[in-house]
Short mmCIF file of C-alpha atoms and ligand atoms in Angstrom, two decimals:
data_model
loop_
_atom_site.label_atom_id
_atom_site.label_comp_id
_atom_site.label_asym_id
_atom_site.label_seq_id
_atom_site.Cartn_x
_atom_site.Cartn_y
_atom_site.Cartn_z
CA MET A 1 82.40 -101.53 -172.93
CA ASP A 2 79.67 -99.65 -174.57
CA GLY A 3 80.14 -99.26 -178.28
CA LYS A 4 77.73 -99.16 -181.13
CA GLU A 5 73.99 -98.66 -180.65
CA GLY A 6 71.39 -101.27 -181.14
CA VAL A 7 71.65 -105.02 -181.93
CA ARG A 8 74.90 -106.10 -183.58
CA LYS A 9 74.47 -107.71 -186.95
CA GLY A 10 77.10 -109.40 -189.21
CA THR A 11 80.56 -107.73 -188.91
CA ASP A 12 79.26 -105.41 -186.27
CA MET A 13 79.41 -108.42 -184.01
CA MET A 14 83.26 -107.81 -183.87
CA GLU A 15 82.57 -104.53 -182.09
CA VAL A 16 83.14 -104.98 -178.31
CA GLY A 17 83.66 -101.35 -177.04
CA LEU A 18 86.73 -102.46 -175.09
CA VAL A 19 88.25 -100.06 -172.66
CA GLU A 20 91.66 -100.78 -171.20
CA LYS A 21 92.37 -99.28 -167.65
CA ALA A 22 88.67 -98.62 -167.03
CA ALA A 23 86.69 -97.46 -164.08
CA VAL A 24 83.02 -97.85 -163.32
CA ALA A 25 81.31 -95.78 -160.77
CA ILE A 26 77.86 -96.96 -159.24
CA LYS A 27 75.30 -95.02 -157.25
CA GLY A 28 71.81 -96.18 -156.16
CA GLY A 29 72.32 -99.44 -158.15
CA LYS A 30 72.86 -97.50 -161.38
CA VAL A 31 76.05 -96.91 -163.41
CA ILE A 32 77.05 -93.26 -163.14
CA TYR A 33 80.31 -93.40 -165.03
CA ALA A 34 81.89 -96.07 -167.28
CA GLY A 35 84.92 -95.23 -169.33
CA PRO A 36 88.81 -94.74 -168.92
CA ILE A 37 90.22 -94.16 -165.49
CA ASP A 38 92.22 -91.30 -166.82
CA GLY A 39 89.96 -88.32 -166.98
CA ALA A 40 87.17 -89.81 -164.97
CA PRO A 41 85.41 -87.31 -162.80
CA GLN A 42 85.95 -87.37 -159.02
CA PHE A 43 83.20 -89.17 -157.20
CA GLU A 44 82.55 -89.14 -153.51
CA ALA A 45 84.18 -91.72 -151.52
CA GLY A 46 82.41 -95.26 -151.11
CA ASP A 47 83.11 -98.95 -151.36
CA LYS A 48 85.73 -99.71 -153.81
CA ILE A 49 86.44 -102.97 -155.72
CA ASP A 50 89.93 -103.11 -157.20
CA CYS A 51 89.61 -105.10 -160.48
CA LYS A 52 93.39 -104.59 -161.51
CA GLY A 53 94.32 -107.23 -163.97
CA GLN A 54 90.88 -108.60 -164.22
CA LEU A 55 88.33 -108.56 -167.13
CA VAL A 56 85.03 -106.72 -166.21
CA THR A 57 81.98 -107.13 -168.43
CA PRO A 58 78.24 -106.52 -168.40
CA GLY A 59 76.17 -109.09 -166.74
CA LEU A 60 75.38 -111.80 -169.25
CA VAL A 61 71.98 -112.55 -170.65
CA ASP A 62 70.75 -116.07 -171.14
CA PRO A 63 67.87 -115.70 -173.59
CA HIS A 64 66.46 -119.36 -173.87
CA THR A 65 65.88 -121.62 -170.84
CA HIS A 66 63.23 -123.98 -169.62
CA LEU A 67 63.78 -123.04 -166.02
CA VAL A 68 60.61 -124.29 -164.17
CA PHE A 69 60.03 -127.99 -164.38
CA GLY A 70 59.45 -131.02 -162.05
CA GLY A 71 61.80 -133.99 -161.78
CA SER A 72 64.74 -134.86 -163.97
CA ARG A 73 65.52 -137.12 -166.87
CA GLU A 74 68.94 -138.94 -166.08
CA HIS A 75 67.38 -142.34 -166.94
CA GLU A 76 67.25 -141.08 -170.58
CA LEU A 77 71.12 -141.01 -170.86
CA ALA A 78 71.25 -144.81 -171.22
CA LEU A 79 68.69 -144.55 -174.11
CA LYS A 80 70.90 -141.88 -175.73
CA GLN A 81 73.99 -144.17 -175.31
CA GLN A 82 72.10 -146.88 -177.22
CA GLY A 83 71.34 -144.40 -179.92
CA VAL A 84 67.61 -143.92 -179.35
CA PRO A 85 66.80 -140.55 -181.14
CA TYR A 86 65.43 -137.73 -179.03
CA LEU A 87 62.19 -137.60 -181.15
CA ASP A 88 61.62 -141.38 -180.64
CA ILE A 89 61.84 -141.03 -176.90
CA LEU A 90 59.19 -138.28 -177.11
CA LYS A 91 56.93 -140.45 -179.40
CA GLN A 92 57.00 -143.16 -176.85
CA GLY A 93 55.59 -140.83 -174.26
CA GLY A 94 58.90 -139.95 -172.66
CA GLY A 95 61.23 -136.96 -173.04
CA ILE A 96 59.16 -133.74 -172.67
CA LEU A 97 56.13 -135.69 -171.80
CA SER A 98 57.76 -137.31 -168.88
CA THR A 99 58.68 -133.82 -167.57
CA VAL A 100 55.18 -132.83 -168.14
CA ASN A 101 53.85 -135.53 -165.86
CA ALA A 102 56.40 -134.53 -163.14
CA THR A 103 55.53 -130.82 -163.49
CA ARG A 104 51.79 -131.69 -163.32
CA GLU A 105 52.35 -133.50 -160.16
CA ALA A 106 54.61 -130.94 -158.38
CA ASP A 107 53.21 -128.24 -156.26
CA GLU A 108 54.04 -124.69 -156.64
CA GLU A 109 56.49 -124.56 -153.71
CA VAL A 110 58.42 -127.45 -154.90
CA LEU A 111 58.69 -125.93 -158.36
CA TYR A 112 59.74 -122.63 -156.86
CA GLU A 113 62.43 -124.03 -154.63
CA LYS A 114 63.91 -126.23 -157.44
CA ALA A 115 63.99 -123.41 -160.00
CA HIS A 116 65.54 -120.99 -157.34
CA PHE A 117 68.36 -123.44 -156.96
CA HIS A 118 68.94 -123.57 -160.73
CA LEU A 119 68.72 -119.81 -160.91
CA ASP A 120 71.42 -119.46 -158.30
CA ARG A 121 73.60 -121.65 -160.42
CA ILE A 122 72.80 -119.70 -163.57
CA MET A 123 73.78 -116.54 -161.80
CA SER A 124 76.96 -118.03 -160.51
CA TYR A 125 78.19 -118.32 -164.04
CA GLY A 126 77.78 -114.59 -164.69
CA VAL A 127 74.24 -114.24 -165.89
CA THR A 128 72.01 -111.40 -164.70
CA THR A 129 69.07 -111.56 -166.88
CA VAL A 130 67.45 -114.78 -167.99
CA GLU A 131 64.54 -115.91 -170.12
CA ALA A 132 62.30 -118.60 -168.82
CA LYS A 133 59.80 -120.70 -170.80
CA SER A 134 56.71 -122.63 -169.58
CA GLY A 135 55.70 -125.67 -171.68
CA TYR A 136 55.78 -128.53 -169.14
CA GLY A 137 52.18 -128.26 -168.22
CA LEU A 138 50.31 -128.39 -171.66
CA ASP A 139 47.17 -127.74 -169.79
CA GLU A 140 45.74 -124.60 -168.29
CA SER A 141 46.44 -125.17 -164.66
CA THR A 142 49.96 -126.43 -164.96
CA GLU A 143 50.99 -123.81 -167.56
CA LEU A 144 49.68 -121.02 -165.24
CA LYS A 145 51.30 -122.59 -162.38
CA GLN A 146 54.72 -122.67 -164.13
CA LEU A 147 54.35 -118.99 -165.10
CA ARG A 148 53.22 -118.01 -161.72
CA VAL A 149 56.30 -119.57 -160.19
CA THR A 150 58.38 -117.71 -162.84
CA LYS A 151 56.65 -114.44 -161.71
CA LYS A 152 57.27 -114.99 -158.12
CA LEU A 153 61.03 -115.84 -158.86
CA ASN A 154 61.25 -112.63 -160.70
CA GLU A 155 60.06 -110.78 -157.69
CA ASN A 156 62.19 -112.51 -155.16
CA HIS A 157 65.36 -113.59 -156.83
CA PRO A 158 67.95 -110.95 -157.74
CA LEU A 159 67.93 -111.95 -161.38
CA ASN A 160 65.64 -110.39 -163.94
CA ILE A 161 63.50 -113.03 -165.54
CA VAL A 162 61.74 -112.54 -168.92
CA SER A 163 58.80 -114.98 -169.25
CA THR A 164 57.65 -116.93 -172.41
CA PHE A 165 54.58 -119.04 -172.81
CA LEU A 166 55.47 -122.23 -174.55
CA GLY A 167 52.17 -124.16 -174.16
CA ALA A 168 52.81 -125.36 -177.67
CA HIS A 169 55.77 -127.55 -176.65
CA ALA A 170 54.38 -130.92 -177.36
CA ILE A 171 51.13 -132.69 -177.89
CA PRO A 172 49.83 -134.12 -174.68
CA PRO A 173 48.22 -137.83 -174.84
CA GLU A 174 44.78 -136.33 -174.23
CA PHE A 175 44.90 -134.44 -177.52
CA LYS A 176 46.83 -137.20 -179.51
CA GLU A 177 45.96 -136.86 -183.22
CA ARG A 178 44.23 -133.47 -182.60
CA PRO A 179 47.01 -130.96 -182.76
CA GLU A 180 44.77 -128.11 -184.10
CA GLU A 181 42.40 -128.52 -181.20
CA PHE A 182 45.23 -128.54 -178.78
CA LEU A 183 46.78 -125.31 -180.32
CA ASN A 184 43.31 -123.63 -179.96
CA GLU A 185 43.27 -124.74 -176.32
CA MET A 186 46.70 -123.25 -175.88
CA LEU A 187 45.55 -119.98 -177.43
CA ARG A 188 42.61 -119.87 -174.94
CA VAL A 189 45.34 -120.32 -172.12
CA LEU A 190 47.22 -117.55 -173.77
CA GLU A 191 44.35 -115.16 -173.34
CA MET A 192 44.49 -115.87 -169.61
CA VAL A 193 48.25 -115.36 -169.59
CA LYS A 194 47.69 -112.02 -171.18
CA LYS A 195 45.06 -111.10 -168.58
CA GLU A 196 47.23 -111.97 -165.63
CA GLY A 197 50.35 -110.34 -167.37
CA LEU A 198 52.27 -113.64 -167.02
CA ALA A 199 54.44 -113.60 -170.17
CA GLN A 200 55.83 -111.31 -172.81
CA PHE A 201 56.47 -113.81 -175.51
CA ALA A 202 54.63 -116.86 -177.10
CA ASP A 203 56.85 -119.64 -178.40
CA ILE A 204 56.12 -122.95 -180.34
CA PHE A 205 58.17 -126.19 -181.00
CA CYS A 206 58.04 -126.53 -184.84
CA GLU A 207 59.35 -129.99 -185.36
CA THR A 208 58.49 -133.51 -186.88
CA GLY A 209 55.98 -135.14 -184.78
CA VAL A 210 55.25 -131.97 -182.87
CA PHE A 211 53.89 -128.93 -184.85
CA THR A 212 54.21 -128.35 -188.58
CA VAL A 213 55.37 -125.05 -190.21
CA GLU A 214 51.89 -124.33 -191.18
CA GLN A 215 50.41 -125.09 -187.74
CA SER A 216 53.14 -122.97 -186.26
CA ARG A 217 52.71 -120.05 -188.53
CA GLU A 218 48.87 -119.81 -187.78
CA TYR A 219 49.47 -120.10 -183.90
CA LEU A 220 52.15 -117.36 -184.06
CA ARG A 221 50.04 -115.14 -186.20
CA LYS A 222 47.18 -115.42 -183.55
CA ALA A 223 49.55 -114.97 -180.73
CA LYS A 224 50.72 -111.70 -182.43
CA GLU A 225 47.13 -110.47 -182.94
CA MET A 226 46.82 -110.84 -179.15
CA GLY A 227 49.77 -108.57 -178.60
CA PHE A 228 52.54 -111.03 -177.99
CA ASP A 229 56.00 -110.81 -179.48
CA VAL A 230 56.82 -114.35 -180.80
CA LYS A 231 59.69 -116.88 -180.79
CA ILE A 232 60.00 -120.26 -182.23
CA HIS A 233 61.96 -123.46 -181.70
CA ALA A 234 62.95 -123.93 -185.36
CA ASP A 235 64.91 -126.52 -187.44
CA GLU A 236 66.26 -128.01 -184.23
CA ILE A 237 66.40 -131.65 -185.46
CA ASP A 238 64.70 -131.87 -188.88
CA PRO A 239 65.09 -129.12 -191.40
CA LEU A 240 61.40 -128.20 -191.83
CA GLY A 241 61.70 -124.46 -192.87
CA GLY A 242 60.87 -122.92 -189.62
CA THR A 243 63.56 -120.34 -189.97
CA GLU A 244 62.06 -118.77 -193.09
CA MET A 245 58.64 -118.80 -191.37
CA ALA A 246 60.03 -117.07 -188.31
CA CYS A 247 61.38 -114.27 -190.47
CA GLU A 248 58.13 -114.02 -192.32
CA VAL A 249 56.00 -113.43 -189.11
CA ASP A 250 58.77 -111.18 -187.88
CA ALA A 251 59.60 -113.22 -184.92
CA ILE A 252 61.83 -111.42 -182.32
CA SER A 253 64.01 -114.57 -182.40
CA ALA A 254 64.33 -117.93 -184.08
CA ASP A 255 66.07 -120.45 -181.85
CA HIS A 256 68.15 -123.64 -182.70
CA LEU A 257 68.41 -123.34 -186.55
CA VAL A 258 70.71 -126.37 -186.89
CA GLY A 259 69.01 -127.46 -189.90
CA ALA A 260 68.29 -124.01 -191.29
CA SER A 261 68.12 -123.80 -195.11
CA GLU A 262 70.28 -121.54 -197.30
CA LYS A 263 67.05 -119.55 -197.90
CA GLY A 264 66.32 -119.44 -194.27
CA ILE A 265 69.76 -118.12 -193.58
CA GLU A 266 69.45 -115.39 -196.32
CA LYS A 267 66.10 -114.36 -194.85
CA LEU A 268 67.62 -114.07 -191.37
CA GLY A 269 70.05 -111.50 -192.80
CA GLU A 270 67.27 -109.44 -194.28
CA SER A 271 64.96 -109.58 -191.24
CA ARG A 272 64.95 -108.28 -187.85
CA THR A 273 64.75 -111.81 -186.36
CA ILE A 274 67.66 -112.63 -184.15
CA ALA A 275 69.20 -116.08 -184.41
CA VAL A 276 69.47 -117.65 -180.94
CA LEU A 277 71.97 -120.55 -181.22
CA LEU A 278 72.13 -123.37 -178.68
CA PRO A 279 75.36 -125.36 -179.22
CA GLY A 280 74.95 -127.16 -175.92
CA THR A 281 71.81 -128.92 -177.16
CA THR A 282 73.64 -130.08 -180.29
CA PHE A 283 76.39 -131.31 -178.05
CA TYR A 284 74.08 -133.02 -175.68
CA LEU A 285 71.92 -134.63 -178.44
CA ASN A 286 75.34 -136.10 -179.66
CA LYS A 287 75.03 -134.66 -183.20
CA ASN A 288 77.80 -133.90 -185.52
CA GLU A 289 76.20 -130.96 -187.39
CA TYR A 290 76.04 -127.66 -185.57
CA ALA A 291 74.20 -124.60 -186.60
CA LYS A 292 75.90 -122.73 -189.31
CA ALA A 293 76.94 -119.55 -187.24
CA ARG A 294 79.52 -118.40 -189.78
CA GLU A 295 77.13 -118.41 -192.60
CA ILE A 296 74.39 -116.71 -190.51
CA ILE A 297 76.87 -113.99 -189.52
CA GLU A 298 78.29 -113.59 -193.06
CA HIS A 299 74.72 -113.02 -194.27
CA ASN A 300 74.45 -110.10 -191.95
CA ALA A 301 72.17 -111.57 -189.23
CA ALA A 302 72.56 -111.11 -185.56
CA VAL A 303 73.48 -114.08 -183.48
CA ALA A 304 72.73 -114.68 -179.76
CA LEU A 305 73.74 -117.63 -177.67
CA ALA A 306 71.90 -119.53 -174.84
CA THR A 307 72.10 -122.60 -172.58
CA ASP A 308 68.68 -123.97 -173.53
CA PHE A 309 68.76 -125.17 -169.88
CA ASN A 310 66.10 -127.96 -169.60
CA PRO A 311 65.98 -131.46 -168.23
CA GLY A 312 66.10 -133.33 -171.54
CA SER A 313 68.27 -131.89 -174.49
CA SER A 314 70.56 -129.51 -172.48
CA PRO A 315 70.89 -130.12 -168.75
CA THR A 316 73.28 -127.36 -167.83
CA GLU A 317 73.05 -123.80 -166.35
CA ASN A 318 76.71 -123.16 -167.52
CA ILE A 319 76.60 -120.30 -170.09
CA GLN A 320 80.45 -120.23 -170.23
CA LEU A 321 80.42 -123.78 -171.49
CA ILE A 322 78.20 -122.60 -174.28
CA MET A 323 80.83 -119.85 -175.07
CA ASN A 324 83.41 -122.56 -175.33
CA LEU A 325 81.17 -124.59 -177.65
CA ALA A 326 80.54 -121.52 -179.68
CA ALA A 327 84.22 -120.95 -180.22
CA LEU A 328 85.00 -124.66 -181.01
CA LYS A 329 81.86 -125.90 -182.77
CA LEU A 330 80.29 -122.78 -184.26
CA ARG A 331 83.71 -121.28 -185.07
CA MET A 332 82.54 -117.95 -183.56
CA LYS A 333 85.13 -115.41 -182.79
CA PRO A 334 85.61 -114.24 -179.11
CA GLU A 335 84.11 -110.73 -179.93
CA GLU A 336 81.17 -112.25 -181.67
CA ILE A 337 80.68 -114.63 -178.65
CA TRP A 338 80.67 -111.76 -176.07
CA ASN A 339 78.12 -109.79 -178.11
CA ALA A 340 76.04 -113.07 -178.48
CA VAL A 341 75.79 -113.33 -174.58
CA THR A 342 75.30 -109.59 -173.90
CA VAL A 343 73.93 -107.12 -176.42
CA ASN A 344 72.29 -109.49 -178.86
CA SER A 345 70.96 -111.86 -176.24
CA ALA A 346 69.40 -108.82 -174.50
CA TYR A 347 67.70 -107.69 -177.76
CA SER A 348 66.55 -111.23 -178.43
CA ILE A 349 64.26 -110.94 -175.34
CA GLY A 350 63.29 -107.38 -175.78
CA TYR A 351 65.67 -106.17 -173.09
CA GLY A 352 68.26 -104.50 -175.45
CA GLU A 353 67.68 -101.11 -173.92
CA HIS A 354 68.06 -102.28 -170.33
CA ALA A 355 70.73 -105.09 -170.23
CA GLY A 356 73.93 -106.23 -172.06
CA LYS A 357 75.99 -103.17 -171.70
CA ILE A 358 77.79 -101.16 -168.87
CA ARG A 359 76.22 -97.85 -169.68
CA GLU A 360 75.56 -94.73 -167.74
CA GLY A 361 71.97 -94.67 -166.45
CA ARG A 362 71.50 -98.37 -166.59
CA ASN A 363 71.43 -100.87 -163.76
CA ALA A 364 74.84 -101.80 -162.71
CA ASP A 365 74.69 -105.48 -163.70
CA ILE A 366 78.37 -106.34 -163.88
CA VAL A 367 80.61 -109.35 -163.83
CA ILE A 368 84.19 -109.37 -162.54
CA TRP A 369 86.21 -112.26 -163.89
CA ASP A 370 89.24 -114.17 -162.86
CA ALA A 371 90.55 -113.85 -166.33
CA PRO A 372 93.15 -111.47 -167.61
CA ASN A 373 91.29 -110.58 -170.95
CA TYR A 374 88.15 -111.27 -172.94
CA LEU A 375 89.89 -113.99 -175.11
CA TYR A 376 90.54 -116.12 -172.06
CA VAL A 377 86.82 -117.18 -171.15
CA PRO A 378 85.93 -118.76 -174.44
CA TYR A 379 89.31 -120.46 -174.50
CA HIS A 380 89.78 -122.12 -170.88
CA TYR A 381 86.84 -124.42 -170.82
CA GLY A 382 84.96 -126.43 -168.21
CA VAL A 383 85.39 -124.27 -165.13
CA ASN A 384 83.68 -121.24 -163.80
CA HIS A 385 85.71 -117.99 -164.31
CA VAL A 386 83.44 -115.72 -162.48
CA ASN A 387 84.92 -113.95 -159.35
CA THR A 388 81.97 -111.55 -158.53
CA VAL A 389 78.54 -110.82 -159.90
CA LEU A 390 76.94 -107.45 -159.21
CA LYS A 391 73.23 -106.94 -159.79
CA SER A 392 72.00 -103.46 -159.68
CA GLY A 393 75.24 -102.61 -157.75
CA THR A 394 74.77 -105.40 -155.08
CA THR A 395 77.11 -108.27 -154.79
CA VAL A 396 74.91 -111.34 -155.49
CA TYR A 397 77.59 -113.87 -156.06
CA LYS A 398 81.20 -114.17 -155.04
CA ARG A 399 83.51 -117.06 -155.66
CA GLY A 400 83.89 -119.45 -152.69
CA GLU A 401 80.74 -118.18 -150.81
CA GLN A 402 77.92 -120.59 -150.02
CA LEU A 403 75.48 -120.98 -152.99
CA GLY A 404 71.75 -121.77 -153.10
CA ARG A 405 69.35 -122.54 -150.41
CA VAL A 406 68.14 -125.98 -151.24
CA THR A 407 69.43 -129.39 -152.22
CA VAL A 408 67.67 -130.83 -155.13
CA SER A 409 67.85 -134.67 -155.34
O1 NIG B 501 64.77 -126.49 -176.74
N1 NIG B 501 62.95 -128.85 -178.36
C1 NIG B 501 62.12 -128.53 -177.51
N2 NIG B 501 62.40 -128.12 -176.26
C2 NIG B 501 63.67 -128.15 -175.56
C3 NIG B 501 63.75 -129.44 -174.91
C4 NIG B 501 62.88 -129.78 -173.92
C5 NIG B 501 63.04 -131.20 -173.23
O2 NIG B 501 63.60 -132.07 -173.76
O3 NIG B 501 62.55 -131.25 -171.97
C6 NIG B 501 64.77 -127.80 -176.50
O4 NIG B 501 65.50 -128.59 -176.86
FE1 FE B 502 64.35 -124.81 -175.84
#
């Protein structure tokens, strides 16, 4: 339930701090006791939830989503079925760029209501802290609009949202053939983001036809100089060497890593960079090769898991489905999977000292599962096992209760 300090690397990912017959006491939204029932101190009477026979875990942390966007991309499914590659759709002005158009057109209120709906759903699967990236504006006003929506959601929605600036997500048509100029423009916007305190991290999509390793290195270096911690979409589709570069620049996380080289995997083990794996994206892009989670863990790196929730390569809010895919496709062990959606995912967004554990003094972010043990959730797939979600001690989701406030078409 608590266990080892710090991020869990390599074999430490097997440590889950399980307590059988446990009790948790909460006061003022904080955990005041977590441990065995036997020997627990006497607390003043209050509301009690009997969790006998149920698994109780920390609230999950989803450390990679593209939460705020306009429109949707169901029309791309037919292209996928015909075998048109993801990067070809982008090259033809679709993919990310079609969501950019829809996001530029949408006003703040519409984006807010839509993202709120998705956030409710994310929470219903047991997530209490989530990272959200911009990157569907690719211009000053829309990037700032996305980030302001994220900020407002963080203020109003029970979930904690950690914000990332992903202005370097694609090259917009107005900068076609001028990627360096575009990156300079995004660095200018990043200065504004800093002034308004709109994001903690800067991220870039390092990929064929988007940004090269060299361009990404330079961009991230400058973002760091401005005081941002950095993240990277690395080796998602083509193996370019973004994983090595992420470690060299001491990125807090390197995400995707499907095509990470042997050298990149070795470097992960030697660095502080956390590998955020997104098997839902590999599944949805219909690929056969998944990230080499076993090798990454065997090289003593820390692995986290995320949905990559976005309208193109991973339209799902369901972190439990990602846990199932991690078990089957990444061959991760149940203990590793739980660490990858709690402790390690919290550290991968700089939240390791605040989320991912049920610990005295921390916010009572807790999930009660309709599952008899922790092996059960990665095993029984395709349904939601959550019974109750507590955020800072307050019930924010309960199975069977009305969810969400809006209908998205
Ligand atoms: O993580 N690869 C870049 N970004 C997202 C996809 C965004 C989209 O297709 O809209 C990803 O896969
Ligand atoms: Fe992503």
